Coordinates of C-alpha atoms and ligand atoms in Angstrom, one line a residue:
M66 CA -114.7 99.3 -19.0
S67 CA -112.8 102.5 -18.3
N68 CA -110.8 104.5 -20.8
L69 CA -107.5 103.5 -19.2
A70 CA -105.2 101.4 -21.3
Y71 CA -105.5 98.3 -19.1
D72 CA -108.2 96.9 -16.9
V73 CA -105.7 94.9 -14.7
A74 CA -102.0 95.4 -14.3
V75 CA -100.3 92.5 -12.4
I76 CA -97.0 93.3 -10.8
G77 CA -94.7 90.4 -10.7
A78 CA -94.5 87.3 -12.9
G79 CA -93.9 84.7 -10.2
V80 CA -96.1 81.7 -9.9
I81 CA -98.8 83.9 -8.2
G82 CA -98.8 86.7 -10.7
C83 CA -98.8 84.3 -13.6
A84 CA -101.6 82.1 -12.1
I85 CA -103.7 85.3 -11.6
A86 CA -103.0 86.6 -15.1
R87 CA -104.1 83.2 -16.5
E88 CA -107.2 83.0 -14.4
L89 CA -108.2 86.6 -15.4
S90 CA -107.7 85.7 -19.1
R91 CA -110.9 83.7 -18.8
Y92 CA -112.6 87.1 -19.0
R93 CA -112.7 89.9 -21.5
L94 CA -110.1 92.1 -19.8
R95 CA -107.1 94.0 -21.0
I96 CA -104.4 92.6 -18.8
V97 CA -100.7 93.4 -18.6
V98 CA -98.0 91.7 -16.4
L99 CA -95.0 93.7 -15.4
E100 CA -91.9 91.8 -14.4
K101 CA -88.5 93.4 -13.5
E102 CA -86.5 90.3 -14.5
L103 CA -86.0 89.1 -18.0
D104 CA -88.2 86.0 -17.6
V105 CA -91.1 84.7 -15.6
G106 CA -90.4 82.8 -12.4
F107 CA -86.9 84.1 -11.7
G108 CA -87.8 85.1 -8.0
T109 CA -88.9 82.7 -5.2
S110 CA -91.0 80.7 -7.6
S111 CA -87.9 78.9 -9.1
R112 CA -86.2 78.5 -5.7
N113 CA -88.3 76.2 -3.5
S114 CA -88.9 72.6 -2.7
G115 CA -91.5 72.0 -5.4
V116 CA -93.8 70.3 -2.9
L117 CA -97.5 70.1 -3.3
H118 CA -98.6 70.4 0.3
A119 CA -101.6 68.7 1.7
G120 CA -102.6 71.4 4.1
F121 CA -102.4 70.0 7.7
N122 CA -99.7 72.4 8.8
Y123 CA -101.8 75.5 8.8
T124 CA -104.2 77.0 11.4
P125 CA -107.8 76.0 10.6
G126 CA -109.8 78.9 9.1
S127 CA -106.6 80.6 7.8
L128 CA -106.1 81.5 4.2
R129 CA -103.1 79.3 4.1
A130 CA -105.2 76.3 5.2
R131 CA -108.1 77.0 2.9
L132 CA -106.1 77.9 -0.2
C133 CA -103.6 75.1 0.2
V134 CA -106.3 72.4 0.5
R135 CA -108.2 73.9 -2.5
G136 CA -105.0 74.5 -4.5
N137 CA -103.9 70.9 -3.9
A138 CA -107.3 69.6 -5.1
M139 CA -107.2 71.8 -8.2
M140 CA -103.7 70.9 -9.2
E141 CA -104.4 67.7 -11.1
A142 CA -106.6 69.5 -13.6
V143 CA -104.3 72.5 -13.8
C144 CA -101.3 70.3 -14.6
R145 CA -103.2 68.2 -17.1
D146 CA -104.4 71.3 -19.0
L147 CA -101.0 73.1 -18.7
K148 CA -98.9 70.0 -19.4
V149 CA -96.9 70.4 -16.1
R150 CA -95.2 67.5 -14.4
M151 CA -96.6 66.6 -11.0
N152 CA -96.7 63.4 -9.0
R153 CA -98.7 62.6 -5.9
I154 CA -96.1 60.6 -4.1
G155 CA -97.4 61.2 -0.6
K156 CA -95.5 62.4 2.5
L157 CA -94.4 61.0 5.8
T158 CA -94.0 63.5 8.6
V159 CA -91.8 61.4 10.9
A160 CA -91.4 61.5 14.7
M161 CA -88.0 60.3 15.6
D162 CA -88.2 61.2 19.3
P163 CA -91.1 60.5 21.7
E164 CA -91.4 64.2 22.4
D165 CA -92.6 64.8 18.7
V166 CA -95.5 62.4 19.0
P167 CA -98.1 64.8 20.6
T168 CA -97.4 67.3 17.7
L169 CA -98.3 64.5 15.2
Y170 CA -101.7 64.0 16.9
H171 CA -102.2 67.7 16.8
L172 CA -101.3 67.8 13.0
L173 CA -103.7 64.9 12.4
E174 CA -106.6 66.8 14.0
Q175 CA -105.7 70.1 12.4
G176 CA -105.5 68.3 9.0
K177 CA -109.0 66.8 9.5
E178 CA -110.4 70.2 10.4
N179 CA -108.8 71.7 7.3
G180 CA -110.4 69.0 5.1
V181 CA -107.2 67.2 4.1
P182 CA -108.2 63.8 2.6
D183 CA -106.9 60.3 3.7
L184 CA -104.8 61.3 6.7
E185 CA -103.3 58.3 8.5
L186 CA -101.0 57.8 11.5
V187 CA -98.6 55.0 10.7
G188 CA -96.2 53.0 12.9
S189 CA -92.6 52.0 12.3
D190 CA -93.3 48.9 10.1
R191 CA -95.6 50.9 7.8
I192 CA -93.0 53.7 7.7
K193 CA -90.4 51.2 6.5
Q194 CA -92.9 49.8 4.0
L195 CA -93.5 53.3 2.6
Q196 CA -89.8 54.4 2.7
P197 CA -87.4 51.4 3.0
G198 CA -84.7 52.0 5.5
L199 CA -86.4 54.9 7.3
D200 CA -86.6 54.7 11.1
G201 CA -89.3 56.5 13.0
I202 CA -91.6 55.9 16.0
L203 CA -94.7 57.3 14.4
A204 CA -95.5 59.2 11.3
L205 CA -98.4 61.2 9.7
Y206 CA -98.9 59.9 6.2
T207 CA -100.6 62.1 3.7
P208 CA -101.1 60.5 0.2
S209 CA -102.4 63.8 -1.2
S210 CA -99.0 65.4 -0.9
G211 CA -96.8 65.4 -4.0
I212 CA -94.2 67.1 -6.1
I213 CA -94.4 69.5 -9.0
S214 CA -92.1 71.4 -11.2
P215 CA -92.2 75.0 -9.7
Y216 CA -90.7 76.8 -12.7
G217 CA -92.6 74.5 -15.1
L218 CA -95.8 75.5 -13.5
T219 CA -94.9 79.2 -13.6
I220 CA -93.9 79.2 -17.2
A221 CA -97.0 77.2 -18.1
Y222 CA -99.4 79.6 -16.5
A223 CA -97.6 82.4 -18.3
E224 CA -97.6 80.8 -21.7
N225 CA -101.2 79.9 -21.4
A226 CA -102.1 83.5 -20.2
L227 CA -100.2 84.9 -23.2
D228 CA -102.0 82.6 -25.6
N229 CA -105.3 83.9 -24.1
G230 CA -104.4 87.5 -24.7
V231 CA -102.4 88.7 -21.7
E232 CA -99.5 91.1 -22.5
F233 CA -96.2 90.4 -20.7
R234 CA -93.7 93.2 -20.2
L235 CA -90.5 91.5 -19.0
G236 CA -87.5 93.5 -17.9
T237 CA -89.9 96.2 -16.7
H238 CA -89.4 97.4 -13.2
L239 CA -92.2 99.3 -11.5
D240 CA -90.7 102.2 -9.6
S241 CA -93.8 104.4 -9.0
I242 CA -97.5 103.9 -8.5
T243 CA -100.0 106.7 -7.9
R244 CA -103.7 106.9 -7.7
I245 CA -105.5 108.6 -10.7
D246 CA -108.4 110.5 -9.2
G247 CA -111.4 108.3 -9.1
Q248 CA -110.3 106.1 -12.0
G249 CA -107.4 103.8 -11.4
W250 CA -103.7 103.7 -11.1
S251 CA -100.7 105.2 -12.9
I252 CA -97.6 103.1 -13.0
G253 CA -94.1 104.3 -13.8
T254 CA -91.2 102.0 -14.6
K255 CA -87.4 102.3 -14.3
E256 CA -87.2 101.9 -18.0
G257 CA -89.2 105.1 -18.5
A258 CA -92.6 103.6 -19.4
R259 CA -95.8 104.9 -17.9
L260 CA -99.1 103.1 -18.1
A261 CA -102.5 103.3 -16.5
S262 CA -104.8 100.6 -15.2
T263 CA -108.1 100.4 -13.4
F264 CA -106.9 97.6 -11.2
V265 CA -103.4 96.7 -9.9
V266 CA -102.6 93.3 -8.5
N267 CA -99.5 93.6 -6.4
A268 CA -97.9 90.1 -6.6
A269 CA -94.3 91.3 -6.2
G270 CA -93.3 88.6 -3.7
L271 CA -90.3 89.9 -1.7
F272 CA -91.1 93.5 -2.8
S273 CA -94.8 93.4 -2.3
A274 CA -94.7 95.4 1.0
E275 CA -92.5 98.0 -0.6
I276 CA -94.9 98.4 -3.5
A277 CA -98.0 98.5 -1.2
T278 CA -96.2 101.3 0.8
M279 CA -95.4 103.2 -2.4
A280 CA -99.1 103.0 -3.3
G281 CA -100.1 104.6 0.0
C282 CA -100.9 101.5 2.2
T283 CA -99.5 101.3 5.7
G284 CA -98.6 98.4 8.0
Y285 CA -96.9 96.0 5.6
A286 CA -93.4 94.7 6.1
I287 CA -91.4 91.8 4.7
F288 CA -88.6 90.1 6.6
P289 CA -86.6 88.0 4.2
C290 CA -85.7 84.5 5.4
R291 CA -83.4 82.4 3.3
G292 CA -83.7 78.7 2.7
E293 CA -80.6 76.9 1.3
Y294 CA -80.6 73.5 -0.5
H295 CA -78.3 70.9 -1.9
V296 CA -79.2 69.1 -5.2
L297 CA -78.3 65.5 -5.4
D298 CA -77.4 63.6 -8.5
K299 CA -80.0 61.6 -10.5
R300 CA -78.0 58.4 -9.7
L301 CA -80.2 58.3 -6.6
D302 CA -83.4 58.6 -8.5
G303 CA -86.0 56.2 -7.1
I304 CA -84.5 55.7 -3.6
L305 CA -87.0 58.1 -2.1
K306 CA -90.4 56.7 -2.6
T307 CA -92.2 59.4 -0.8
L308 CA -91.5 62.9 0.8
V309 CA -89.9 62.6 4.2
Y310 CA -90.2 65.5 6.6
P311 CA -89.3 65.9 10.3
V312 CA -92.1 67.0 12.8
P313 CA -92.1 70.8 12.6
K314 CA -90.8 72.6 15.7
K315 CA -92.9 75.4 17.2
D316 CA -91.7 78.9 16.1
D317 CA -89.5 77.4 13.4
P318 CA -89.8 79.8 10.4
G319 CA -89.8 76.7 8.0
L320 CA -91.0 73.2 8.1
G321 CA -87.6 71.7 9.0
I322 CA -84.9 70.3 6.8
H323 CA -86.3 67.5 4.6
V324 CA -85.4 65.4 1.6
T325 CA -87.5 65.9 -1.4
P326 CA -87.4 64.0 -4.7
T327 CA -88.1 66.3 -7.7
V328 CA -90.3 65.5 -10.7
D329 CA -87.1 65.4 -12.8
G330 CA -85.3 62.7 -10.7
N331 CA -83.0 64.7 -8.4
I332 CA -83.3 64.9 -4.7
L333 CA -83.3 68.2 -2.8
V334 CA -81.9 68.4 0.8
G335 CA -83.1 71.5 2.7
P336 CA -84.2 74.1 3.2
S337 CA -82.5 75.8 6.1
A338 CA -84.2 78.9 7.5
E339 CA -82.1 82.0 8.3
Y340 CA -83.3 85.6 8.3
C341 CA -81.2 87.8 6.0
S342 CA -81.0 91.5 5.4
L343 CA -81.4 91.7 1.6
P344 CA -84.6 90.4 -0.1
E345 CA -82.7 88.7 -2.9
D346 CA -79.7 87.3 -1.0
N347 CA -79.7 83.9 -2.6
A348 CA -76.2 83.0 -1.3
C349 CA -75.3 79.6 0.0
N350 CA -73.1 79.4 3.1
R351 CA -70.5 76.8 4.0
D352 CA -71.8 76.1 7.5
V353 CA -75.4 75.7 6.4
M354 CA -74.2 73.4 3.6
D355 CA -72.3 71.3 6.1
R356 CA -75.4 71.1 8.3
L357 CA -77.6 70.0 5.4
R358 CA -75.2 67.2 4.6
Q359 CA -75.4 65.9 8.2
E360 CA -79.2 66.0 8.1
A361 CA -79.2 64.3 4.7
S362 CA -77.2 61.4 6.1
R363 CA -79.8 60.8 8.7
Y364 CA -82.4 60.1 6.1
L365 CA -80.2 58.7 3.3
P366 CA -77.2 57.0 4.8
G367 CA -75.8 55.8 1.5
I368 CA -75.1 59.1 -0.2
K369 CA -71.6 60.1 -1.3
V370 CA -69.8 63.4 -1.5
S371 CA -69.9 63.1 -5.3
D372 CA -73.7 62.9 -5.2
Y373 CA -73.9 66.6 -4.3
I374 CA -74.0 68.4 -7.7
R375 CA -75.2 71.9 -6.9
S376 CA -76.6 74.2 -4.2
F377 CA -79.1 77.0 -4.4
A378 CA -81.2 79.2 -2.1
G379 CA -84.6 80.9 -2.1
V380 CA -85.9 83.6 0.2
R381 CA -89.2 83.5 2.0
P382 CA -91.2 86.8 2.1
K383 CA -92.0 86.5 5.8
Q384 CA -94.3 88.9 7.6
T385 CA -92.9 88.0 11.0
P386 CA -89.6 89.4 12.2
P387 CA -86.7 87.2 13.5
Q388 CA -87.6 87.9 17.2
V389 CA -91.1 86.6 16.6
G390 CA -90.3 83.7 14.2
G391 CA -93.0 81.2 13.2
N392 CA -95.4 82.2 10.4
K393 CA -98.2 84.6 9.7
D394 CA -101.2 84.0 7.4
F395 CA -101.1 85.2 3.8
T396 CA -102.3 88.7 3.3
I397 CA -104.6 88.9 0.2
A398 CA -106.6 92.1 0.6
E399 CA -108.0 95.1 -1.2
A400 CA -106.2 98.2 0.1
E401 CA -108.5 100.2 2.5
G402 CA -109.5 103.5 1.0
L403 CA -107.5 102.8 -2.2
P404 CA -110.0 101.1 -4.6
G405 CA -108.6 98.9 -7.3
L406 CA -105.5 97.8 -5.5
V407 CA -105.2 94.2 -4.4
N408 CA -102.1 93.4 -2.3
L409 CA -100.7 89.9 -1.9
V410 CA -98.1 90.1 0.8
G411 CA -96.3 87.3 2.6
I412 CA -97.1 84.6 0.1
E413 CA -94.5 82.1 1.4
S414 CA -95.1 78.4 1.6
P415 CA -97.6 76.9 0.6
G416 CA -97.8 79.6 -2.1
L417 CA -96.9 77.3 -5.0
T418 CA -99.5 74.7 -4.0
S419 CA -102.1 77.4 -3.3
S420 CA -101.5 79.3 -6.6
P421 CA -104.6 78.2 -8.6
A422 CA -106.8 78.9 -5.5
I423 CA -105.2 82.3 -4.9
A424 CA -105.9 83.2 -8.5
E425 CA -109.5 82.1 -8.2
M426 CA -109.9 84.3 -5.1
V427 CA -108.3 87.4 -6.7
A428 CA -110.6 87.0 -9.7
V429 CA -113.6 86.9 -7.4
M430 CA -112.3 90.1 -5.6
I431 CA -112.0 91.9 -8.9
G432 CA -115.4 90.5 -10.1
R433 CA -117.1 92.3 -7.2
Q434 CA -116.1 95.6 -8.6
L435 CA -116.0 95.0 -12.4
K436 CA -118.5 93.1 -14.4
L437 CA -116.5 90.2 -15.7
K438 CA -117.6 89.0 -19.2
K439 CA -116.5 85.6 -20.3
N440 CA -113.7 85.4 -22.9
H441 CA -115.3 82.9 -25.3
H442 CA -111.9 82.3 -26.9
F443 CA -110.3 81.2 -23.6
N444 CA -108.4 78.0 -24.2
P445 CA -107.4 76.3 -20.9
E446 CA -104.9 74.1 -22.6
R447 CA -101.2 74.9 -23.2
R448 CA -99.6 73.6 -26.3
G449 CA -96.8 71.0 -26.0
S450 CA -96.4 68.0 -23.8
A451 CA -95.3 67.3 -20.2
V452 CA -93.3 64.3 -21.5
R453 CA -89.8 65.2 -22.6
F454 CA -88.5 63.9 -25.9
C455 CA -85.9 61.7 -24.3
E456 CA -88.6 59.9 -22.3
L457 CA -90.6 58.9 -25.4
P458 CA -90.4 55.3 -26.7
L459 CA -87.7 54.7 -29.3
H460 CA -90.0 54.3 -32.2
V461 CA -91.8 57.6 -31.4
R462 CA -88.5 59.4 -31.2
T463 CA -87.3 57.8 -34.5
G464 CA -90.5 59.0 -36.2
M465 CA -90.0 62.5 -34.9
I466 CA -86.4 62.7 -35.9
A467 CA -87.4 61.6 -39.5
K468 CA -89.8 64.6 -39.6
A469 CA -87.6 67.1 -37.8
P470 CA -83.8 66.2 -37.8
N471 CA -83.0 68.7 -35.0
H472 CA -84.6 66.1 -32.6
G473 CA -81.7 63.9 -33.5
E474 CA -78.9 66.2 -32.2
V475 CA -78.4 65.8 -28.5
V476 CA -77.1 69.1 -27.0
C477 CA -77.2 68.3 -23.3
R478 CA -75.9 64.8 -22.7
C479 CA -76.7 64.7 -19.0
E480 CA -80.4 65.5 -19.5
G481 CA -80.8 64.3 -23.0
V482 CA -81.9 67.7 -24.4
T483 CA -82.0 68.1 -28.1
K484 CA -81.3 71.0 -30.5
H485 CA -85.0 71.0 -31.3
E486 CA -85.9 71.6 -27.7
I487 CA -83.4 74.4 -27.4
L488 CA -84.7 76.2 -30.4
E489 CA -88.3 75.6 -29.3
A490 CA -87.5 77.3 -25.9
V491 CA -86.3 80.5 -27.6
D492 CA -88.8 80.5 -30.5
N493 CA -91.8 80.1 -28.2
P494 CA -93.9 83.4 -28.1
L495 CA -92.8 83.8 -24.4
G496 CA -89.3 82.6 -25.4
A497 CA -86.3 82.3 -23.2
R498 CA -83.8 85.2 -23.6
T499 CA -81.2 83.9 -21.0
I500 CA -79.3 80.7 -20.4
A501 CA -81.3 80.3 -17.1
G502 CA -84.5 80.7 -19.1
I503 CA -83.4 77.9 -21.5
K504 CA -82.4 75.8 -18.6
Y505 CA -85.8 76.0 -16.8
R506 CA -87.6 75.3 -20.1
T507 CA -85.5 72.4 -21.3
R508 CA -83.3 71.2 -18.3
A509 CA -80.1 71.8 -20.4
G510 CA -77.4 72.5 -17.9
M511 CA -79.2 71.0 -14.9
G512 CA -77.5 67.6 -15.0
R513 CA -74.3 66.3 -13.4
C514 CA -71.9 68.4 -15.4
Q515 CA -74.0 71.6 -14.8
G516 CA -73.6 72.9 -18.3
G517 CA -70.0 72.2 -18.9
F518 CA -70.8 70.2 -22.0
C519 CA -73.9 71.9 -23.4
L520 CA -73.3 75.6 -22.8
P521 CA -70.8 76.0 -25.8
R522 CA -73.2 74.0 -27.9
I523 CA -76.2 76.2 -27.0
V524 CA -74.1 79.3 -27.8
R525 CA -73.1 77.9 -31.2
I526 CA -76.7 77.0 -32.1
L527 CA -78.1 80.3 -31.1
T528 CA -75.3 82.4 -32.8
E529 CA -75.5 80.3 -36.0
E530 CA -79.2 79.7 -36.3
R531 CA -80.8 82.6 -34.5
G532 CA -78.2 85.3 -35.0
W533 CA -77.6 86.0 -31.3
Q534 CA -74.5 88.1 -30.9
P535 CA -71.9 86.8 -28.3
E536 CA -72.4 90.0 -26.3
S537 CA -76.1 89.3 -26.0
F538 CA -75.8 86.0 -24.0
L539 CA -76.9 86.6 -20.5
E540 CA -76.8 84.0 -17.7
R541 CA -79.9 85.4 -15.9
S542 CA -80.0 89.2 -15.5
K543 CA -79.1 92.1 -17.7
Q544 CA -75.8 92.4 -15.6
S545 CA -74.8 88.7 -16.0
V546 CA -73.1 89.1 -19.4
L547 CA -71.4 85.8 -20.4
F548 CA -69.2 86.9 -23.3
S549 CA -67.4 90.1 -24.1
G550 CA -67.2 89.5 -27.9
R551 CA -65.1 87.7 -30.4
V552 CA -61.3 87.4 -30.5
R553 CA -58.9 86.1 -33.1
E554 CA -56.3 83.8 -31.7
T555 CA -53.4 82.0 -33.2
S556 CA -53.0 78.4 -32.1
P557 CA -49.5 77.8 -30.8
Q558 CA -49.7 74.2 -32.1
S559 CA -50.9 74.7 -35.7
G560 CA -50.2 78.4 -36.2
L561 CA -53.8 78.7 -37.6
E562 CA -56.0 81.6 -36.6
H563 CA -59.3 80.8 -34.8
N564 CA -62.3 83.0 -34.3
R565 CA -63.3 82.5 -30.7
I566 CA -65.8 83.9 -28.3
R567 CA -64.2 85.6 -25.2
V568 CA -65.7 84.8 -21.8
A569 CA -66.7 88.0 -20.0
N570 CA -65.1 87.2 -16.7
G571 CA -61.8 86.3 -18.3
G572 CA -62.4 82.6 -18.0
M573 CA -61.8 79.9 -20.6
P574 CA -63.0 80.8 -24.1
E575 CA -65.3 78.4 -26.0
Ligands
FAD617 C1 -87.1 77.9 0.6 C2 -88.6 77.9 0.1 C3 -89.2 76.7 0.0 C4 -90.6 76.7 -0.4 N1 -91.2 75.5 -0.6 C5 -92.5 75.5 -1.1 C6 -93.1 74.3 -1.4 O1 -92.5 73.2 -1.3 N2 -94.4 74.3 -1.7 C7 -95.1 75.4 -1.8 O2 -96.3 75.3 -2.1 N3 -94.5 76.6 -1.6 C8 -93.2 76.7 -1.3 N4 -92.6 77.9 -1.1 C9 -93.3 79.1 -1.3 C10 -93.4 79.5 -2.8 O3 -92.1 79.4 -3.4 C11 -93.9 80.9 -2.8 O4 -95.1 81.0 -2.1 C12 -94.2 81.4 -4.2 O5 -93.1 81.1 -5.1 C13 -94.4 82.9 -4.2 O6 -94.6 83.3 -5.5 P1 -94.7 84.8 -5.9 O7 -95.2 84.9 -7.3 O8 -95.6 85.5 -4.8 O9 -93.3 85.4 -5.6 P2 -92.0 85.5 -6.6 O10 -91.8 84.2 -7.3 O11 -90.9 86.1 -5.9 O12 -92.5 86.5 -7.7 C14 -92.6 87.9 -7.5 C15 -92.1 88.6 -8.8 O13 -92.2 90.0 -8.7 C16 -91.2 90.6 -9.3 N5 -91.0 92.0 -8.9 C17 -90.7 92.4 -7.6 N6 -90.7 93.7 -7.6 C18 -91.0 94.2 -8.8 C19 -91.2 95.5 -9.4 N7 -91.0 96.6 -8.7 N8 -91.5 95.6 -10.7 C20 -91.7 94.4 -11.4 N9 -91.6 93.2 -10.9 C21 -91.3 93.1 -9.6 C22 -90.0 89.7 -9.0 O14 -88.9 89.9 -9.8 C23 -90.6 88.3 -9.0 O15 -90.4 87.7 -10.2 C24 -91.2 77.9 -0.7 C25 -90.5 79.1 -0.6 C26 -89.2 79.1 -0.2 C27 -88.4 80.4 -0.1

């Protein structure tokens, strides 16, 4: 071990950075994770389809093919240990037109070469059996495909890494990185901190090329490519039995617009694929939204306008410019002539699926240069449960309420989230500090009313029970202040004075 404060500094707490930090915590290393946002998983890792890909879409021998198949196979054990929701519901890649059929045969062969298990071409009757009401000429069925909670997985990796000794510095934005002669790396942050580490793992997603360039590497570039989604109401839970994808078109930057059930019972429609100029341009556009609705009605003819409850977007960190399109393989490489720097650039889909395998690979790369000694205290299991309180049998819930009455107070009616779960989300050692962080940990605000009912209740609980000041409530970032303070108002009806919290943007007070 060197004299530097850290052995490994991981830049970026997305699913990749957190998976790597957790994997490295199996060894006796001093590890720090730097994340510019106030929570883990606030980048691309919380803005995707949440699909566990099988691995037939990728060129044989590529990192994407190898790491996806391996990651898919590892995911069962990872999710069991980390108490993350996943479900292998299988996937149909459906040819609607005869011209798509040759691509399906190609994908079948490619999948076999990549080692994807149990691939099967199925005809129209079997398609209907697997997904009632779905028309198609031929489909590739992959039972190893599935769904997973993307933010659930990211938070779980991070919490387990923290439990195993990893330090997380959230709200810490790397803005300089320089080589210390023959020893390691010096990192500066916008917040004024400076730290030194023998290894740096650049897992900064959309900013990974920028950081690699800052460190002295050449030849990296990211071309952001946005994918927009609609979220459908849970009323439709159960109508999709499996994942339904179109046959991908050559040079398409994505896999085509599809309908995806989530582990929490919603359905996602999307994603689109449009290059954008800013890396974090997560805007949703009217024309894209209209196009998604048209596509959705092809697969799910019965959906109503009122079933669309929300939209969101995520941005792919593409290495291919718009004029080239298509996809390039992941770059996971030690920087040439710059020992101790591992760059992960262009980790677009299937990055979520590949995350445990990528983490394993990075640990091997570091292990080639540093003698890795086992951390005998490493505990692979995360505390808690993948089953939510509202899903437990009545007698179990009754018993828990008797022991801890906060279980008995429902805060979010749509998602059945209790006061106990809200407090647990903020009291956790890697506790949520924003409304979005609470939402990802508990699902409060993710239901049909989108927080209309529960937000004032969450505010009351945290001001009364944890002493949060109204001005400290943030939606997601340091800039997204929710309230500007308290005001005293006189009710025109009763003439009584009320102490209210004022909404920062001048909207309705609590
Ligand atoms: C539309 C879409 C759909 C997708 N669907 C799937 C899917 O179904 N299945 C699948 O397997 N994969 C999917 N993916 C891919 C998957 O989401 C990504 O591969 C994965 O989330 C990448 O994780 P990451 O940790 O590399 O990046 P991120 O999650 O973006 O994390 C990078 C982190 O680095 C931080 N950071 C950046 N710069 C700095 C800095 N200077 N200092 C400190 N921190 C910094 C960021 O704030 C961010 O939190 C999809 C992606 C998109 C966009």
